[in-house]
């Protein structure tokens, strides 16, 4: 199995074709004709994780490892800390820090990874504050946006402290009413809407962050709905 991806411009499953059989070749050929592409072997993994790291051109600071759950190739739920071993968490953070230092990073970067039973594999890097790091606004003493600004200014970067385990839920266009009902029913939940004028299907409109050490009990907003 393989994944064909456009070299630029891909997001939320756009610019990708998963090749599992000859039936997928026509779509893959169409994508390859439309843009420069990269062909990658499909990796079997246990969890998709990510690590936010910020740099100021010299030093770096790193956030906790995040576990990401996708629906239809769109991030639906982020769990912090990720449910992997301490050893793998440290390995993931160390890899993110190494990448940031090699890039002489100024600002915030997200390193997306796959976790297997005994290894971490880097999948993609996103040189910006990232959807999976939005939980940090409430759950950390400094958010990924705080450290982004400090980093691009070349200011000293603080060590990051996670106040408590947290879960972030993405709000898509079809989830708007459910999201607002959710926060009314859960006063400790934090709703962030991005001010987009039109709530389109599968368009990211905002997110909700809740503190919980039982992430399986925090239901995704699209559960029981058409994602």
mmCIF file of C-alpha atoms in Angstrom:
data_model
loop_
_atom_site.group_PDB
_atom_site.id
_atom_site.type_symbol
_atom_site.label_atom_id
_atom_site.label_comp_id
_atom_site.label_asym_id
_atom_site.label_seq_id
_atom_site.Cartn_x
_atom_site.Cartn_y
_atom_site.Cartn_z
ATOM 1 C CA UNK A 1 0.000 0.000 0.000
ATOM 2 C CA UNK A 2 1.157 3.543 -0.805
ATOM 3 C CA UNK A 3 0.115 7.163 -0.325
ATOM 4 C CA UNK A 4 0.567 9.673 -3.143
ATOM 5 C CA UNK A 5 0.760 13.259 -1.868
ATOM 6 C CA UNK A 6 1.160 16.615 -3.557
ATOM 7 C CA UNK A 7 4.479 18.237 -2.665
ATOM 8 C CA UNK A 8 2.714 21.452 -1.629
ATOM 9 C CA UNK A 9 -0.782 22.632 -0.776
ATOM 10 C CA UNK A 10 -2.139 19.484 0.854
ATOM 11 C CA UNK A 11 -4.289 19.613 3.986
ATOM 12 C CA UNK A 12 -7.072 17.637 5.692
ATOM 13 C CA UNK A 13 -6.782 14.803 3.177
ATOM 14 C CA UNK A 14 -6.777 17.117 0.146
ATOM 15 C CA UNK A 15 -3.949 16.398 -2.272
ATOM 16 C CA UNK A 16 -3.709 12.727 -1.256
ATOM 17 C CA UNK A 17 -4.616 9.386 -2.797
ATOM 18 C CA UNK A 18 -4.243 6.120 -0.901
ATOM 19 C CA UNK A 19 -3.245 3.357 -3.313
ATOM 20 C CA UNK A 20 -4.421 -0.043 -2.129
ATOM 21 C CA UNK A 21 -5.314 -1.682 -5.448
ATOM 22 C CA UNK A 22 -5.472 -1.113 -9.191
ATOM 23 C CA UNK A 23 -8.822 0.622 -8.642
ATOM 24 C CA UNK A 24 -6.983 3.584 -7.104
ATOM 25 C CA UNK A 25 -4.534 4.071 -9.979
ATOM 26 C CA UNK A 26 -6.777 6.329 -12.071
ATOM 27 C CA UNK A 27 -7.183 8.798 -9.180
ATOM 28 C CA UNK A 28 -3.441 8.614 -8.481
ATOM 29 C CA UNK A 29 -2.599 9.330 -12.129
ATOM 30 C CA UNK A 30 -4.986 12.302 -12.156
ATOM 31 C CA UNK A 31 -3.360 13.732 -9.008
ATOM 32 C CA UNK A 32 0.159 13.187 -10.403
ATOM 33 C CA UNK A 33 -0.767 15.046 -13.586
ATOM 34 C CA UNK A 34 -2.089 18.022 -11.602
ATOM 35 C CA UNK A 35 0.946 18.682 -9.388
ATOM 36 C CA UNK A 36 4.393 17.535 -8.312
ATOM 37 C CA UNK A 37 3.884 14.590 -5.961
ATOM 38 C CA UNK A 38 5.685 12.378 -3.480
ATOM 39 C CA UNK A 39 4.968 8.631 -3.247
ATOM 40 C CA UNK A 40 5.280 7.177 0.252
ATOM 41 C CA UNK A 41 4.947 3.646 1.545
ATOM 42 C CA UNK A 42 1.896 3.243 3.792
ATOM 43 C CA UNK A 43 3.066 2.812 7.394
ATOM 44 C CA UNK A 44 1.306 0.553 9.895
ATOM 45 C CA UNK A 45 1.160 2.364 13.235
ATOM 46 C CA UNK A 46 -0.638 2.351 16.562
ATOM 47 C CA UNK A 47 -1.233 6.079 17.043
ATOM 48 C CA UNK A 48 -0.737 9.315 15.191
ATOM 49 C CA UNK A 49 0.992 11.830 17.448
ATOM 50 C CA UNK A 50 2.439 15.315 17.119
ATOM 51 C CA UNK A 51 4.824 17.552 18.998
ATOM 52 C CA UNK A 52 4.765 21.346 19.054
ATOM 53 C CA UNK A 53 8.202 22.955 19.340
ATOM 54 C CA UNK A 54 9.146 26.639 19.277
ATOM 55 C CA UNK A 55 12.522 28.210 18.632
ATOM 56 C CA UNK A 56 14.087 31.670 18.791
ATOM 57 C CA UNK A 57 16.853 31.018 16.284
ATOM 58 C CA UNK A 58 19.105 29.567 18.963
ATOM 59 C CA UNK A 59 17.217 27.833 21.772
ATOM 60 C CA UNK A 60 14.025 25.759 21.658
ATOM 61 C CA UNK A 61 11.176 24.792 23.962
ATOM 62 C CA UNK A 62 8.967 21.742 23.507
ATOM 63 C CA UNK A 63 5.344 20.945 24.367
ATOM 64 C CA UNK A 64 3.883 17.630 25.593
ATOM 65 C CA UNK A 65 3.287 14.862 23.059
ATOM 66 C CA UNK A 66 -0.227 14.999 21.591
ATOM 67 C CA UNK A 67 -2.313 12.042 20.380
ATOM 68 C CA UNK A 68 -4.434 12.810 17.327
ATOM 69 C CA UNK A 69 -7.584 11.078 16.110
ATOM 70 C CA UNK A 70 -8.779 11.798 12.575
ATOM 71 C CA UNK A 71 -12.118 11.263 10.826
ATOM 72 C CA UNK A 72 -12.185 11.451 7.016
ATOM 73 C CA UNK A 73 -8.593 12.729 7.148
ATOM 74 C CA UNK A 74 -9.631 15.710 9.321
ATOM 75 C CA UNK A 75 -8.409 16.093 12.884
ATOM 76 C CA UNK A 76 -11.326 15.393 15.208
ATOM 77 C CA UNK A 77 -9.803 14.945 18.676
ATOM 78 C CA UNK A 78 -6.454 15.640 20.337
ATOM 79 C CA UNK A 79 -5.517 14.020 23.650
ATOM 80 C CA UNK A 80 -2.734 15.397 25.836
ATOM 81 C CA UNK A 81 -0.605 13.732 27.001
ATOM 82 C CA UNK A 82 -0.548 11.041 24.326
ATOM 83 C CA UNK A 83 -1.183 7.518 25.560
ATOM 84 C CA UNK A 84 2.281 6.169 24.834
ATOM 85 C CA UNK A 85 5.175 5.154 27.076
ATOM 86 C CA UNK A 86 7.411 7.741 28.727
ATOM 87 C CA UNK A 87 10.293 6.382 26.654
ATOM 88 C CA UNK A 88 8.482 6.961 23.370
ATOM 89 C CA UNK A 89 7.285 10.394 24.536
ATOM 90 C CA UNK A 90 10.851 11.471 25.288
ATOM 91 C CA UNK A 91 11.992 10.083 21.940
ATOM 92 C CA UNK A 92 9.291 12.009 20.089
ATOM 93 C CA UNK A 93 10.152 15.275 21.865
ATOM 94 C CA UNK A 94 13.865 14.740 21.225
ATOM 95 C CA UNK A 95 13.218 14.214 17.506
ATOM 96 C CA UNK A 96 11.123 17.383 17.318
ATOM 97 C CA UNK A 97 13.829 19.363 19.098
ATOM 98 C CA UNK A 98 16.502 17.969 16.763
ATOM 99 C CA UNK A 99 14.486 18.992 13.695
ATOM 100 C CA UNK A 100 13.910 22.485 15.136
ATOM 101 C CA UNK A 101 17.606 22.965 15.830
ATOM 102 C CA UNK A 102 18.604 21.780 12.355
ATOM 103 C CA UNK A 103 16.183 24.334 10.894
ATOM 104 C CA UNK A 104 17.425 27.079 13.239
ATOM 105 C CA UNK A 105 13.746 27.546 13.963
ATOM 106 C CA UNK A 106 12.258 30.937 14.769
ATOM 107 C CA UNK A 107 8.620 30.581 15.812
ATOM 108 C CA UNK A 108 6.410 27.531 16.245
ATOM 109 C CA UNK A 109 6.617 24.248 14.341
ATOM 110 C CA UNK A 110 4.540 21.066 14.551
ATOM 111 C CA UNK A 111 6.159 17.687 13.878
ATOM 112 C CA UNK A 112 3.593 15.026 12.973
ATOM 113 C CA UNK A 113 4.612 11.447 13.722
ATOM 114 C CA UNK A 114 3.476 7.816 13.848
ATOM 115 C CA UNK A 115 3.990 5.742 17.002
ATOM 116 C CA UNK A 116 4.506 1.981 16.715
ATOM 117 C CA UNK A 117 5.106 -0.465 19.566
ATOM 118 C CA UNK A 118 8.756 0.485 19.849
ATOM 119 C CA UNK A 119 9.517 3.372 17.482
ATOM 120 C CA UNK A 120 8.596 6.881 16.402
ATOM 121 C CA UNK A 121 8.434 7.721 12.667
ATOM 122 C CA UNK A 122 8.262 11.321 11.445
ATOM 123 C CA UNK A 123 5.490 11.844 8.900
ATOM 124 C CA UNK A 124 5.274 15.588 8.185
ATOM 125 C CA UNK A 125 6.342 18.951 9.558
ATOM 126 C CA UNK A 126 4.136 22.042 9.618
ATOM 127 C CA UNK A 127 6.085 25.304 10.160
ATOM 128 C CA UNK A 128 3.346 27.182 12.025
ATOM 129 C CA UNK A 129 1.063 26.988 15.060
ATOM 130 C CA UNK A 130 -0.925 23.820 14.473
ATOM 131 C CA UNK A 131 -4.506 22.652 14.977
ATOM 132 C CA UNK A 132 -3.340 19.861 17.302
ATOM 133 C CA UNK A 133 -1.666 22.415 19.587
ATOM 134 C CA UNK A 134 -4.701 24.627 20.240
ATOM 135 C CA UNK A 135 -5.314 22.892 23.605
ATOM 136 C CA UNK A 136 -2.268 24.789 24.892
ATOM 137 C CA UNK A 137 -4.268 28.035 25.155
ATOM 138 C CA UNK A 138 -5.917 26.778 28.359
ATOM 139 C CA UNK A 139 -3.951 23.661 29.289
ATOM 140 C CA UNK A 140 -0.412 25.078 29.359
ATOM 141 C CA UNK A 141 1.107 28.055 31.130
ATOM 142 C CA UNK A 142 2.293 29.331 27.726
ATOM 143 C CA UNK A 143 0.405 28.553 24.516
ATOM 144 C CA UNK A 144 1.917 27.713 21.135
ATOM 145 C CA UNK A 145 0.949 31.248 20.061
ATOM 146 C CA UNK A 146 2.802 32.809 23.015
ATOM 147 C CA UNK A 147 5.966 30.906 22.164
ATOM 148 C CA UNK A 148 5.562 31.652 18.457
ATOM 149 C CA UNK A 149 5.631 35.405 19.126
ATOM 150 C CA UNK A 150 8.519 35.090 21.586
ATOM 151 C CA UNK A 151 10.410 32.957 19.083
ATOM 152 C CA UNK A 152 10.121 35.253 16.084
ATOM 153 C CA UNK A 153 11.160 38.174 18.323
ATOM 154 C CA UNK A 154 14.269 36.238 19.407
ATOM 155 C CA UNK A 155 13.167 36.480 23.049
ATOM 156 C CA UNK A 156 13.973 33.854 25.715
ATOM 157 C CA UNK A 157 11.624 30.856 25.632
ATOM 158 C CA UNK A 158 10.020 29.415 28.792
ATOM 159 C CA UNK A 159 9.829 25.760 29.724
ATOM 160 C CA UNK A 160 6.291 24.494 29.097
ATOM 161 C CA UNK A 161 4.123 23.169 31.941
ATOM 162 C CA UNK A 162 0.899 21.224 31.307
ATOM 163 C CA UNK A 163 -1.601 22.177 33.997
ATOM 164 C CA UNK A 164 -3.657 18.979 33.653
ATOM 165 C CA UNK A 165 -4.539 16.334 31.040
ATOM 166 C CA UNK A 166 -6.732 17.829 28.337
ATOM 167 C CA UNK A 167 -8.800 16.948 25.283
ATOM 168 C CA UNK A 168 -9.394 19.223 22.301
ATOM 169 C CA UNK A 169 -12.378 18.656 19.990
ATOM 170 C CA UNK A 170 -12.536 20.230 16.547
ATOM 171 C CA UNK A 171 -15.721 22.080 15.575
ATOM 172 C CA UNK A 172 -16.581 21.589 11.908
ATOM 173 C CA UNK A 173 -19.300 23.440 10.023
ATOM 174 C CA UNK A 174 -21.862 20.724 10.698
ATOM 175 C CA UNK A 175 -21.040 20.733 14.435
ATOM 176 C CA UNK A 176 -21.796 24.368 15.282
ATOM 177 C CA UNK A 177 -25.076 23.852 17.113
ATOM 178 C CA UNK A 178 -23.800 20.750 18.899
ATOM 179 C CA UNK A 179 -20.654 22.581 20.028
ATOM 180 C CA UNK A 180 -22.595 25.431 21.567
ATOM 181 C CA UNK A 181 -24.972 22.993 23.286
ATOM 182 C CA UNK A 182 -21.936 21.094 24.563
ATOM 183 C CA UNK A 183 -20.408 24.093 26.308
ATOM 184 C CA UNK A 184 -23.751 25.080 27.804
ATOM 185 C CA UNK A 185 -23.954 21.594 29.310
ATOM 186 C CA UNK A 186 -20.270 21.643 30.354
ATOM 187 C CA UNK A 187 -19.492 25.072 31.866
ATOM 188 C CA UNK A 188 -15.805 24.203 32.336
ATOM 189 C CA UNK A 189 -15.362 23.596 28.588
ATOM 190 C CA UNK A 190 -13.660 26.336 26.566
ATOM 191 C CA UNK A 191 -15.143 27.137 23.143
ATOM 192 C CA UNK A 192 -13.118 29.049 20.560
ATOM 193 C CA UNK A 193 -14.856 30.090 17.326
ATOM 194 C CA UNK A 194 -12.678 31.488 14.557
ATOM 195 C CA UNK A 195 -15.081 34.092 13.172
ATOM 196 C CA UNK A 196 -15.484 32.525 9.730
ATOM 197 C CA UNK A 197 -18.526 33.927 7.970
ATOM 198 C CA UNK A 198 -19.898 30.693 6.545
ATOM 199 C CA UNK A 199 -20.159 27.316 8.295
ATOM 200 C CA UNK A 200 -19.415 24.887 5.476
ATOM 201 C CA UNK A 201 -19.523 21.112 5.815
ATOM 202 C CA UNK A 202 -16.151 19.784 7.082
ATOM 203 C CA UNK A 203 -14.756 23.318 7.376
ATOM 204 C CA UNK A 204 -12.914 23.970 10.646
ATOM 205 C CA UNK A 205 -14.916 26.618 12.479
ATOM 206 C CA UNK A 206 -13.375 26.377 15.954
ATOM 207 C CA UNK A 207 -12.473 24.029 18.776
ATOM 208 C CA UNK A 208 -13.453 23.065 22.309
ATOM 209 C CA UNK A 209 -10.950 22.259 25.053
ATOM 210 C CA UNK A 210 -11.836 20.352 28.203
ATOM 211 C CA UNK A 211 -9.715 19.094 31.079
ATOM 212 C CA UNK A 212 -10.050 15.337 31.493
ATOM 213 C CA UNK A 213 -7.890 12.374 32.455
ATOM 214 C CA UNK A 214 -10.486 10.038 30.899
ATOM 215 C CA UNK A 215 -10.236 10.976 27.214
ATOM 216 C CA UNK A 216 -12.363 8.067 26.005
ATOM 217 C CA UNK A 217 -15.299 9.581 27.903
ATOM 218 C CA UNK A 218 -14.980 12.883 26.014
ATOM 219 C CA UNK A 219 -17.042 12.280 22.883
ATOM 220 C CA UNK A 220 -16.103 13.823 19.571
ATOM 221 C CA UNK A 221 -18.588 16.407 18.357
ATOM 222 C CA UNK A 222 -19.230 14.461 15.183
ATOM 223 C CA UNK A 223 -20.224 11.248 16.944
ATOM 224 C CA UNK A 224 -23.543 10.062 15.575
ATOM 225 C CA UNK A 225 -23.373 12.658 12.794
ATOM 226 C CA UNK A 226 -22.063 12.809 9.253
ATOM 227 C CA UNK A 227 -18.450 13.855 9.736
#
